[in-house]
PDB file of C-alpha atoms and ligand atoms in Angstrom:
ATOM      1  CA  MET H 255       0.097  -0.110   0.033  1.00 93.00           C
ATOM      2  CA  VAL H 256       1.380   3.373  -1.010  1.00 98.00           C
ATOM      3  CA  VAL H 257      -0.335   6.675  -0.005  1.00 98.00           C
ATOM      4  CA  TYR H 258       0.043   9.613  -2.187  1.00 98.00           C
ATOM      5  CA  SER H 259       0.084  12.873   0.163  1.00 98.00           C
ATOM      6  CA  PRO H 260       0.118  16.345  -1.578  1.00 98.00           C
ATOM      7  CA  HIS H 261       2.069  19.258  -0.462  1.00 98.00           C
ATOM      8  CA  LYS H 262       0.113  22.281   0.459  1.00 98.00           C
ATOM      9  CA  VAL H 263       0.538  25.987  -0.188  1.00 98.00           C
ATOM     10  CA  ILE H 264      -1.190  28.730   1.643  1.00 98.00           C
ATOM     11  CA  ILE H 265      -2.173  31.441  -0.874  1.00 98.00           C
ATOM     12  CA  PHE H 266      -3.627  33.949   1.323  1.00 99.00           C
ATOM     13  CA  GLY H 267      -4.080  34.162   5.198  1.00 98.00           C
ATOM     14  CA  GLU H 268      -1.295  32.038   7.031  1.00 98.00           C
ATOM     15  CA  HIS H 269      -0.986  33.228  10.852  1.00 98.00           C
ATOM     16  CA  ALA H 270      -4.172  35.132  10.713  1.00 98.00           C
ATOM     17  CA  VAL H 271      -6.054  31.755  10.293  1.00 98.00           C
ATOM     18  CA  VAL H 272      -4.497  30.859  13.791  1.00 97.00           C
ATOM     19  CA  TYR H 273      -6.908  33.183  15.349  1.00 96.00           C
ATOM     20  CA  GLY H 274     -10.004  32.427  13.080  1.00 96.00           C
ATOM     21  CA  TYR H 275      -9.669  34.810  10.479  1.00 97.00           C
ATOM     22  CA  PRO H 276     -10.308  33.629   6.732  1.00 98.00           C
ATOM     23  CA  ALA H 277      -7.462  32.002   4.642  1.00 98.00           C
ATOM     24  CA  LEU H 278      -7.183  30.313   1.027  1.00 98.00           C
ATOM     25  CA  SER H 279      -4.934  27.421   0.657  1.00 98.00           C
ATOM     26  CA  ALA H 280      -4.671  24.560  -2.136  1.00 98.00           C
ATOM     27  CA  THR H 281      -2.994  21.487  -2.541  1.00 98.00           C
ATOM     28  CA  VAL H 282      -0.096  21.489  -5.306  1.00 98.00           C
ATOM     29  CA  ASP H 283       0.790  18.858  -7.738  1.00 98.00           C
ATOM     30  CA  LEU H 284       3.783  17.653  -5.561  1.00 98.00           C
ATOM     31  CA  PHE H 285       3.028  14.505  -4.139  1.00 98.00           C
ATOM     32  CA  ALA H 286       5.192  12.608  -1.414  1.00 97.00           C
ATOM     33  CA  LYS H 287       4.753   8.647  -1.488  1.00 98.00           C
ATOM     34  CA  ILE H 288       4.512   7.351   2.052  1.00 97.00           C
ATOM     35  CA  TYR H 289       4.861   3.710   3.011  1.00 96.00           C
ATOM     36  CA  LEU H 290       4.829   1.727   6.213  1.00 95.00           C
ATOM     37  CA  ILE H 291       7.520  -0.803   6.203  1.00 93.00           C
ATOM     38  CA  PRO H 292       7.894  -3.469   9.143  1.00 92.00           C
ATOM     39  CA  SER H 293      11.202  -2.982  10.536  1.00 89.00           C
ATOM     40  CA  ARG H 294      12.993  -3.935  13.657  1.00 79.00           C
ATOM     41  CA  SER H 295      16.156  -2.054  14.186  1.00 68.00           C
ATOM     42  CA  GLY H 296      17.386   1.517  14.700  1.00 58.00           C
ATOM     43  CA  LEU H 297      14.071   3.451  14.357  1.00 69.00           C
ATOM     44  CA  GLN H 298      14.284   7.031  14.820  1.00 71.00           C
ATOM     45  CA  TYR H 299      10.928   9.116  14.627  1.00 81.00           C
ATOM     46  CA  THR H 300      10.138  12.765  14.683  1.00 89.00           C
ATOM     47  CA  PRO H 301       7.665  13.644  17.493  1.00 93.00           C
ATOM     48  CA  PHE H 302       4.833  13.776  14.895  1.00 93.00           C
ATOM     49  CA  VAL H 303       5.536  10.323  13.391  1.00 94.00           C
ATOM     50  CA  GLN H 304       5.961   8.904  16.941  1.00 93.00           C
ATOM     51  CA  ARG H 305       2.524  10.029  18.127  1.00 95.00           C
ATOM     52  CA  THR H 306       1.022   8.795  15.075  1.00 96.00           C
ATOM     53  CA  LEU H 307       2.167   5.427  15.218  1.00 94.00           C
ATOM     54  CA  ALA H 308       1.388   5.148  19.014  1.00 94.00           C
ATOM     55  CA  TYR H 309      -2.095   6.484  18.177  1.00 96.00           C
ATOM     56  CA  LEU H 310      -2.437   3.548  15.771  1.00 96.00           C
ATOM     57  CA  GLY H 311      -0.885   1.198  18.161  1.00 94.00           C
ATOM     58  CA  LEU H 312       1.989   0.423  15.893  1.00 92.00           C
ATOM     59  CA  ASN H 313       5.399  -0.675  16.776  1.00 88.00           C
ATOM     60  CA  ASN H 314       8.466  -1.679  14.817  1.00 89.00           C
ATOM     61  CA  ILE H 315       7.412   0.172  11.665  1.00 92.00           C
ATOM     62  CA  TYR H 316       9.716   2.354   9.332  1.00 92.00           C
ATOM     63  CA  VAL H 317       7.923   5.270   7.712  1.00 94.00           C
ATOM     64  CA  LYS H 318       9.223   5.833   4.417  1.00 94.00           C
ATOM     65  CA  VAL H 319       8.588   9.130   2.821  1.00 95.00           C
ATOM     66  CA  GLU H 320       9.554   9.642  -0.823  1.00 95.00           C
ATOM     67  CA  THR H 321       9.424  13.582  -1.718  1.00 94.00           C
ATOM     68  CA  ASN H 322      11.826  15.982  -3.527  1.00 94.00           C
ATOM     69  CA  VAL H 323      10.552  18.824  -0.987  1.00 94.00           C
ATOM     70  CA  PRO H 324      12.505  19.347   2.171  1.00 91.00           C
ATOM     71  CA  SER H 325      10.797  19.105   5.458  1.00 87.00           C
ATOM     72  CA  GLY H 326      10.389  22.609   7.168  1.00 86.00           C
ATOM     73  CA  SER H 327       9.691  24.117   3.708  1.00 91.00           C
ATOM     74  CA  GLY H 328       6.316  25.393   4.873  1.00 91.00           C
ATOM     75  CA  LEU H 329       4.510  23.086   2.446  1.00 96.00           C
ATOM     76  CA  GLY H 330       2.619  20.974   4.874  1.00 95.00           C
ATOM     77  CA  THR H 331       5.317  18.108   5.347  1.00 94.00           C
ATOM     78  CA  SER H 332       4.276  16.969   8.900  1.00 94.00           C
ATOM     79  CA  SER H 333       0.534  17.240   8.249  1.00 97.00           C
ATOM     80  CA  MET H 334       1.143  15.082   4.992  1.00 97.00           C
ATOM     81  CA  ILE H 335       2.982  12.445   6.873  1.00 97.00           C
ATOM     82  CA  ILE H 336       0.675  12.340   9.751  1.00 97.00           C
ATOM     83  CA  ALA H 337      -2.371  11.982   7.455  1.00 98.00           C
ATOM     84  CA  GLY H 338      -0.276   9.589   5.305  1.00 98.00           C
ATOM     85  CA  ILE H 339       0.468   7.267   8.212  1.00 97.00           C
ATOM     86  CA  LEU H 340      -3.127   7.159   9.310  1.00 98.00           C
ATOM     87  CA  MET H 341      -4.690   6.604   5.899  1.00 98.00           C
ATOM     88  CA  SER H 342      -2.159   3.607   5.325  1.00 97.00           C
ATOM     89  CA  GLU H 343      -3.696   1.833   8.273  1.00 96.00           C
ATOM     90  CA  ARG H 344      -7.409   2.887   8.052  1.00 96.00           C
ATOM     91  CA  ASN H 345     -10.214   3.806   5.843  1.00 96.00           C
ATOM     92  CA  TYR H 346     -11.245   7.344   6.692  1.00 97.00           C
ATOM     93  CA  THR H 347     -13.782   9.886   5.128  1.00 98.00           C
ATOM     94  CA  LYS H 348     -11.913  13.168   4.053  1.00 98.00           C
ATOM     95  CA  GLU H 349     -13.649  14.798   7.254  1.00 98.00           C
ATOM     96  CA  GLN H 350     -12.364  12.068   9.799  1.00 98.00           C
ATOM     97  CA  LEU H 351      -8.884  12.170   8.432  1.00 98.00           C
ATOM     98  CA  ALA H 352      -8.849  16.141   8.616  1.00 98.00           C
ATOM     99  CA  LYS H 353     -10.006  16.011  12.198  1.00 98.00           C
ATOM    100  CA  GLU H 354      -7.951  13.147  13.357  1.00 98.00           C
ATOM    101  CA  ALA H 355      -4.630  14.260  11.810  1.00 98.00           C
ATOM    102  CA  PHE H 356      -5.332  17.735  13.132  1.00 98.00           C
ATOM    103  CA  SER H 357      -5.685  16.480  16.638  1.00 97.00           C
ATOM    104  CA  ILE H 358      -2.392  14.408  16.546  1.00 97.00           C
ATOM    105  CA  GLU H 359      -0.677  17.401  14.838  1.00 96.00           C
ATOM    106  CA  TYR H 360      -2.099  19.905  17.878  1.00 96.00           C
ATOM    107  CA  GLU H 361      -1.115  17.595  20.465  1.00 95.00           C
ATOM    108  CA  THR H 362       2.432  17.205  19.193  1.00 94.00           C
ATOM    109  CA  GLN H 363       2.868  21.094  18.340  1.00 90.00           C
ATOM    110  CA  GLY H 364       0.549  22.581  20.870  1.00 91.00           C
ATOM    111  CA  LEU H 365      -0.562  25.462  18.670  1.00 92.00           C
ATOM    112  CA  GLY H 366      -1.765  26.385  15.019  1.00 93.00           C
ATOM    113  CA  SER H 367      -4.730  25.894  13.084  1.00 97.00           C
ATOM    114  CA  PRO H 368      -6.306  22.830  11.281  1.00 98.00           C
ATOM    115  CA  ILE H 369      -5.655  24.477   7.638  1.00 98.00           C
ATOM    116  CA  ASP H 370      -2.800  22.055   6.545  1.00 98.00           C
ATOM    117  CA  THR H 371      -4.413  18.892   7.628  1.00 98.00           C
ATOM    118  CA  SER H 372      -7.824  19.845   6.175  1.00 98.00           C
ATOM    119  CA  THR H 373      -6.313  21.017   2.824  1.00 98.00           C
ATOM    120  CA  ILE H 374      -4.417  17.831   2.324  1.00 98.00           C
ATOM    121  CA  SER H 375      -7.504  15.938   3.254  1.00 98.00           C
ATOM    122  CA  ALA H 376      -9.714  17.667   0.997  1.00 98.00           C
ATOM    123  CA  GLY H 377      -7.559  18.760  -2.062  1.00 98.00           C
ATOM    124  CA  GLY H 378      -8.030  21.478  -4.339  1.00 98.00           C
ATOM    125  CA  PHE H 379      -8.685  25.128  -3.061  1.00 98.00           C
ATOM    126  CA  VAL H 380      -9.884  25.166   0.310  1.00 98.00           C
ATOM    127  CA  LEU H 381     -11.351  28.281   1.883  1.00 98.00           C
ATOM    128  CA  THR H 382     -11.276  28.405   5.863  1.00 98.00           C
ATOM    129  CA  ASN H 383     -13.828  30.745   7.436  1.00 98.00           C
ATOM    130  CA  GLY H 384     -15.446  32.197   4.354  1.00 97.00           C
ATOM    131  CA  ASN H 385     -18.762  32.178   2.911  1.00 94.00           C
ATOM    132  CA  GLU H 386     -18.083  31.159  -0.851  1.00 97.00           C
ATOM    133  CA  GLY H 387     -17.823  27.603  -1.923  1.00 98.00           C
ATOM    134  CA  ILE H 388     -19.231  24.059  -1.019  1.00 98.00           C
ATOM    135  CA  PRO H 389     -19.086  23.540   2.638  1.00 98.00           C
ATOM    136  CA  LEU H 390     -16.943  20.882   3.966  1.00 98.00           C
ATOM    137  CA  TRP H 391     -16.542  20.598   7.821  1.00 98.00           C
ATOM    138  CA  LYS H 392     -16.041  22.454  10.841  1.00 98.00           C
ATOM    139  CA  ILE H 393     -13.262  22.267  13.470  1.00 98.00           C
ATOM    140  CA  GLU H 394     -13.142  23.549  17.018  1.00 97.00           C
ATOM    141  CA  LYS H 395     -10.247  24.082  19.428  1.00 96.00           C
ATOM    142  CA  ASN H 396      -9.956  26.158  22.277  1.00 93.00           C
ATOM    143  CA  GLY H 397     -12.853  28.267  21.769  1.00 94.00           C
ATOM    144  CA  ILE H 398     -11.783  29.096  18.034  1.00 95.00           C
ATOM    145  CA  THR H 399     -13.954  27.439  15.158  1.00 97.00           C
ATOM    146  CA  TRP H 400     -12.660  26.872  11.564  1.00 98.00           C
ATOM    147  CA  ASN H 401     -15.265  26.226   8.833  1.00 98.00           C
ATOM    148  CA  PHE H 402     -13.825  24.841   5.764  1.00 98.00           C
ATOM    149  CA  SER H 403     -15.351  24.957   2.184  1.00 98.00           C
ATOM    150  CA  SER H 404     -14.065  23.763  -1.087  1.00 98.00           C
ATOM    151  CA  ILE H 405     -13.657  26.413  -3.828  1.00 98.00           C
ATOM    152  CA  PRO H 406     -14.181  24.587  -7.281  1.00 97.00           C
ATOM    153  CA  THR H 407     -12.195  26.719 -10.078  1.00 96.00           C
ATOM    154  CA  ARG H 408      -9.633  26.168 -12.390  1.00 97.00           C
ATOM    155  CA  ASN H 409      -6.224  25.390 -11.300  1.00 98.00           C
ATOM    156  CA  MET H 410      -3.447  27.967 -11.170  1.00 98.00           C
ATOM    157  CA  GLU H 411       0.068  27.805 -12.301  1.00 98.00           C
ATOM    158  CA  LEU H 412       2.536  28.519  -9.328  1.00 98.00           C
ATOM    159  CA  VAL H 413       6.250  28.537  -8.980  1.00 98.00           C
ATOM    160  CA  VAL H 414       7.205  27.416  -5.599  1.00 98.00           C
ATOM    161  CA  VAL H 415      10.595  28.072  -4.322  1.00 98.00           C
ATOM    162  CA  TYR H 416      12.400  26.924  -1.199  1.00 97.00           C
ATOM    163  CA  SER H 417      14.445  29.322   0.366  1.00 97.00           C
ATOM    164  CA  GLY H 418      17.099  27.011   1.546  1.00 95.00           C
ATOM    165  CA  SER H 419      16.568  27.283   5.340  1.00 95.00           C
ATOM    166  CA  LYS H 420      13.851  25.556   7.300  1.00 94.00           C
ATOM    167  CA  GLY H 421      11.153  27.516   9.174  1.00 89.00           C
ATOM    168  CA  SER H 422       9.804  26.306  12.553  1.00 93.00           C
ATOM    169  CA  THR H 423       5.912  26.682  12.503  1.00 94.00           C
ATOM    170  CA  ARG H 424       6.019  26.361  16.374  1.00 94.00           C
ATOM    171  CA  GLU H 425       8.496  29.174  16.785  1.00 96.00           C
ATOM    172  CA  GLN H 426       6.809  31.432  14.074  1.00 97.00           C
ATOM    173  CA  VAL H 427       3.410  30.833  15.392  1.00 96.00           C
ATOM    174  CA  ALA H 428       4.591  31.740  18.871  1.00 96.00           C
ATOM    175  CA  LYS H 429       6.619  34.803  17.548  1.00 97.00           C
ATOM    176  CA  VAL H 430       3.389  36.178  15.904  1.00 97.00           C
ATOM    177  CA  ARG H 431       1.163  35.427  18.719  1.00 96.00           C
ATOM    178  CA  LYS H 432       3.406  37.717  21.124  1.00 96.00           C
ATOM    179  CA  PHE H 433       2.541  40.593  18.882  1.00 96.00           C
ATOM    180  CA  TYR H 434      -1.053  39.583  18.544  1.00 96.00           C
ATOM    181  CA  GLU H 435      -1.506  39.497  22.443  1.00 94.00           C
ATOM    182  CA  ARG H 436       0.274  42.849  23.063  1.00 92.00           C
ATOM    183  CA  GLY H 437      -2.026  45.303  21.351  1.00 83.00           C
ATOM    184  CA  SER H 438      -4.256  46.191  18.481  1.00 94.00           C
ATOM    185  CA  PHE H 439      -1.705  46.768  15.739  1.00 95.00           C
ATOM    186  CA  ALA H 440      -1.362  43.097  15.153  1.00 97.00           C
ATOM    187  CA  LYS H 441      -5.152  42.625  15.228  1.00 97.00           C
ATOM    188  CA  ASP H 442      -5.413  45.360  12.539  1.00 98.00           C
ATOM    189  CA  ILE H 443      -2.821  43.451  10.248  1.00 98.00           C
ATOM    190  CA  MET H 444      -4.907  40.090  10.832  1.00 98.00           C
ATOM    191  CA  LYS H 445      -8.129  42.103   9.685  1.00 98.00           C
ATOM    192  CA  ARG H 446      -6.515  43.317   6.764  1.00 98.00           C
ATOM    193  CA  ILE H 447      -5.021  39.805   5.726  1.00 98.00           C
ATOM    194  CA  GLY H 448      -8.533  38.680   6.389  1.00 98.00           C
ATOM    195  CA  GLY H 449      -9.861  41.208   3.678  1.00 98.00           C
ATOM    196  CA  ILE H 450      -7.054  40.280   1.280  1.00 98.00           C
ATOM    197  CA  THR H 451      -8.187  36.633   1.315  1.00 98.00           C
ATOM    198  CA  GLN H 452     -11.830  37.565   0.742  1.00 98.00           C
ATOM    199  CA  GLU H 453     -10.684  39.662  -2.279  1.00 98.00           C
ATOM    200  CA  GLY H 454      -8.276  36.882  -3.392  1.00 98.00           C
ATOM    201  CA  VAL H 455     -10.960  34.118  -3.265  1.00 98.00           C
ATOM    202  CA  LYS H 456     -12.981  36.383  -5.946  1.00 98.00           C
ATOM    203  CA  ALA H 457      -9.573  36.862  -7.975  1.00 98.00           C
ATOM    204  CA  VAL H 458      -8.873  33.141  -7.874  1.00 98.00           C
ATOM    205  CA  THR H 459     -12.513  32.157  -8.985  1.00 98.00           C
ATOM    206  CA  ASN H 460     -12.461  34.540 -11.567  1.00 98.00           C
ATOM    207  CA  GLY H 461      -9.075  33.353 -12.969  1.00 97.00           C
ATOM    208  CA  ASP H 462      -7.680  36.725 -12.533  1.00 98.00           C
ATOM    209  CA  ILE H 463      -4.068  35.936 -11.861  1.00 98.00           C
ATOM    210  CA  ALA H 464      -3.058  39.541 -12.237  1.00 98.00           C
ATOM    211  CA  LYS H 465      -5.050  40.343  -9.339  1.00 98.00           C
ATOM    212  CA  VAL H 466      -4.235  37.164  -7.309  1.00 98.00           C
ATOM    213  CA  GLY H 467      -0.370  38.350  -7.801  1.00 98.00           C
ATOM    214  CA  GLU H 468      -1.325  41.879  -6.587  1.00 98.00           C
ATOM    215  CA  LEU H 469      -3.108  40.613  -3.450  1.00 99.00           C
ATOM    216  CA  MET H 470      -0.129  38.272  -2.598  1.00 98.00           C
ATOM    217  CA  ASN H 471       2.240  41.200  -2.555  1.00 98.00           C
ATOM    218  CA  GLU H 472      -0.036  43.059  -0.171  1.00 98.00           C
ATOM    219  CA  ASN H 473      -0.097  39.847   1.968  1.00 98.00           C
ATOM    220  CA  HIS H 474       3.530  39.534   2.025  1.00 98.00           C
ATOM    221  CA  SER H 475       3.802  43.079   3.106  1.00 98.00           C
ATOM    222  CA  GLU H 476       1.549  42.626   5.959  1.00 98.00           C
ATOM    223  CA  LEU H 477       3.381  39.404   7.187  1.00 98.00           C
ATOM    224  CA  LYS H 478       6.647  41.004   6.918  1.00 98.00           C
ATOM    225  CA  VAL H 479       5.908  43.205   9.706  1.00 97.00           C
ATOM    226  CA  PHE H 480       5.932  40.311  12.190  1.00 97.00           C
ATOM    227  CA  GLY H 481       9.526  39.732  11.366  1.00 97.00           C
ATOM    228  CA  ILE H 482       8.948  36.320   9.883  1.00 98.00           C
ATOM    229  CA  SER H 483      10.646  36.848   6.358  1.00 98.00           C
ATOM    230  CA  THR H 484      14.511  36.384   5.846  1.00 98.00           C
ATOM    231  CA  ASP H 485      16.920  38.081   3.401  1.00 98.00           C
ATOM    232  CA  GLN H 486      16.881  35.059   1.183  1.00 98.00           C
ATOM    233  CA  ILE H 487      12.772  35.282   1.063  1.00 98.00           C
ATOM    234  CA  GLU H 488      13.219  38.870   0.303  1.00 98.00           C
ATOM    235  CA  LYS H 489      15.336  38.365  -2.608  1.00 98.00           C
ATOM    236  CA  ILE H 490      13.174  35.479  -4.026  1.00 98.00           C
ATOM    237  CA  VAL H 491       9.880  37.804  -3.700  1.00 98.00           C
ATOM    238  CA  SER H 492      11.734  40.554  -5.460  1.00 98.00           C
ATOM    239  CA  ILE H 493      12.482  38.377  -8.316  1.00 98.00           C
ATOM    240  CA  GLY H 494       8.838  37.044  -8.116  1.00 98.00           C
ATOM    241  CA  ARG H 495       7.644  40.688  -8.279  1.00 98.00           C
ATOM    242  CA  GLU H 496       9.406  41.458 -11.293  1.00 98.00           C
ATOM    243  CA  TYR H 497       8.902  38.461 -13.612  1.00 98.00           C
ATOM    244  CA  GLY H 498       5.730  37.184 -12.038  1.00 98.00           C
ATOM    245  CA  TYR H 499       2.216  38.706 -11.182  1.00 98.00           C
ATOM    246  CA  GLY H 500       3.111  38.577  -7.526  1.00 98.00           C
ATOM    247  CA  ALA H 501       5.022  36.695  -4.668  1.00 98.00           C
ATOM    248  CA  LYS H 502       4.697  35.912  -1.190  1.00 98.00           C
ATOM    249  CA  LEU H 503       6.096  33.733   1.680  1.00 98.00           C
ATOM    250  CA  THR H 504       3.867  30.505   2.286  1.00 98.00           C
ATOM    251  CA  GLY H 505       3.377  28.904   5.612  1.00 97.00           C
ATOM    252  CA  ALA H 506       4.885  29.992   8.623  1.00 97.00           C
ATOM    253  CA  GLY H 507       7.790  31.707   7.223  1.00 97.00           C
ATOM    254  CA  GLY H 508      11.409  32.240   9.103  1.00 97.00           C
ATOM    255  CA  GLY H 509      12.652  30.286   6.049  1.00 96.00           C
ATOM    256  CA  GLY H 510      10.585  27.956   4.185  1.00 97.00           C
ATOM    257  CA  ALA H 511       8.940  28.661   0.847  1.00 98.00           C
ATOM    258  CA  VAL H 512       7.876  31.333  -1.431  1.00 98.00           C
ATOM    259  CA  ILE H 513       5.008  31.069  -3.955  1.00 98.00           C
ATOM    260  CA  ILE H 514       5.049  33.220  -7.286  1.00 99.00           C
ATOM    261  CA  VAL H 515       2.447  33.663  -9.873  1.00 98.00           C
ATOM    262  CA  PRO H 516       4.379  33.440 -12.949  1.00 98.00           C
ATOM    263  CA  ARG H 517       4.118  35.946 -15.890  1.00 98.00           C
ATOM    264  CA  ASP H 518       7.313  35.578 -17.848  1.00 98.00           C
ATOM    265  CA  LYS H 519       8.033  32.032 -16.668  1.00 98.00           C
ATOM    266  CA  GLU H 520      11.486  31.630 -18.700  1.00 98.00           C
ATOM    267  CA  LYS H 521      13.006  34.658 -17.353  1.00 98.00           C
ATOM    268  CA  LEU H 522      11.698  34.020 -13.821  1.00 98.00           C
ATOM    269  CA  LEU H 523      13.175  30.435 -13.836  1.00 98.00           C
ATOM    270  CA  LYS H 524      16.324  31.585 -15.267  1.00 98.00           C
ATOM    271  CA  LYS H 525      16.718  34.368 -12.362  1.00 98.00           C
ATOM    272  CA  LEU H 526      15.925  31.815  -9.887  1.00 98.00           C
ATOM    273  CA  LYS H 527      18.496  29.529 -11.212  1.00 97.00           C
ATOM    274  CA  GLU H 528      21.158  32.257 -10.652  1.00 97.00           C
ATOM    275  CA  LEU H 529      20.075  32.457  -7.124  1.00 96.00           C
ATOM    276  CA  ASN H 530      20.761  28.756  -6.841  1.00 91.00           C
ATOM    277  CA  VAL H 531      17.637  27.943  -4.893  1.00 96.00           C
ATOM    278  CA  MET H 532      15.445  24.817  -5.078  1.00 97.00           C
ATOM    279  CA  VAL H 533      12.678  25.717  -7.755  1.00 98.00           C
ATOM    280  CA  PHE H 534       9.279  23.707  -8.200  1.00 98.00           C
ATOM    281  CA  ASP H 535       7.652  24.783 -11.544  1.00 98.00           C
ATOM    282  CA  THR H 536       4.032  23.417 -10.591  1.00 98.00           C
ATOM    283  CA  SER H 537       0.389  24.276 -10.354  1.00 98.00           C
ATOM    284  CA  THR H 538      -2.616  23.764  -7.857  1.00 98.00           C
ATOM    285  CA  THR H 539      -4.379  20.392  -8.108  1.00 98.00           C
ATOM    286  CA  SER H 540      -7.784  19.336  -7.373  1.00 98.00           C
ATOM    287  CA  ALA H 541      -6.577  16.107  -5.811  1.00 98.00           C
ATOM    288  CA  GLY H 542      -6.329  15.568  -2.104  1.00 98.00           C
ATOM    289  CA  ILE H 543      -4.394  12.640  -0.218  1.00 98.00           C
ATOM    290  CA  PHE H 544      -5.198   8.993  -1.626  1.00 98.00           C
ATOM    291  CA  LYS H 545      -3.906   5.572  -1.478  1.00 97.00           C
ATOM    292  CA  ARG H 546      -3.245   2.849  -3.955  1.00 96.00           C
ATOM    293  CA  SER H 547      -1.978  -0.834  -3.784  1.00 90.00           C
ATOM    294  CA  GLU H 548       1.212  -1.321  -5.391  1.00 78.00           C
TER     295      GLU H 548
HETATM  296  C1  LIG F 628       1.311  26.821   8.716  1.00 50.09           C
HETATM  297  O1  LIG F 628       0.890  26.226   7.500  1.00 50.09           O
HETATM  298  C2  LIG F 628       0.378  28.211   8.756  1.00 50.09           C
HETATM  299  C3  LIG F 628       0.011  28.949  10.079  1.00 50.09           C
HETATM  300  O2  LIG F 628      -0.832  29.609   9.715  1.00 50.09           O
HETATM  301  C4  LIG F 628      -0.089  27.990  11.276  1.00 50.09           C
HETATM  302  C5  LIG F 628      -1.127  27.274  11.354  1.00 50.09           C
HETATM  303  O3  LIG F 628      -2.169  27.599  10.675  1.00 50.09           O
HETATM  304  O4  LIG F 628      -1.363  26.224  11.832  1.00 50.09           O
HETATM  305  C6  LIG F 628       1.518  29.768  10.137  1.00 50.09           C
END
């Protein structure tokens, strides 16, 4: 049995989503293959894997993950692996999988929202806390409710760039939380990001990629204020702004990845190559996680 688990990107609204503001995410056409292989020696697990295997009562299992995308890239690796392990062993509805994977992720990480696990389970464009689309499910934790819906629309080309350094979701979410708890300025930023997401959903639905890019630029500028960008992310974003319709960091930041809506793709890829970064020339996909016998 092999599970195909897709990486995800947050198009608009990371960090704001932690506090219940809207966000738009999507699975991308970059799938990891996940296998559970019986093994007896020298097993070392990350806390996520350990907790997921313990939840299923599994021992002596090697979790093999085949992907070209580095972990810590902000593209949902831990959620994909948790969901992948669960799905290898049991049959879940998408909703059950989203909920169980989130609860394991939350227990391990102690913070964050269910956006990654829900996106990977549902596939396609997923809207958190908005009014548009086809309702999927609702998840509650610590007094915050996240409503998910699916936005059925055409896929969008995206160039995903790994900045070369890992970002820790835990650290970056904790950093932003300090600003959020301190005063109203961070709350105002989150509100503006929520507004950008709402406009962004319309732009994505209308296939208006120039507008999507413009809104990504705005979203990135808002996120930068929290100190979660890096010099390398800024270099990638500025190339993305020049040769694409727009660019932003995706996920928690502090390293990790940038997404770019390409305009002059040939030049864009050439300039990124000069920067010596890992580039994935991809697009969103309507597929979520699935399994197949091999
Ligand atoms: C991580 O992919 C996105 C964050 O908003 C954290 C979360 O929602 O769990 C930064």
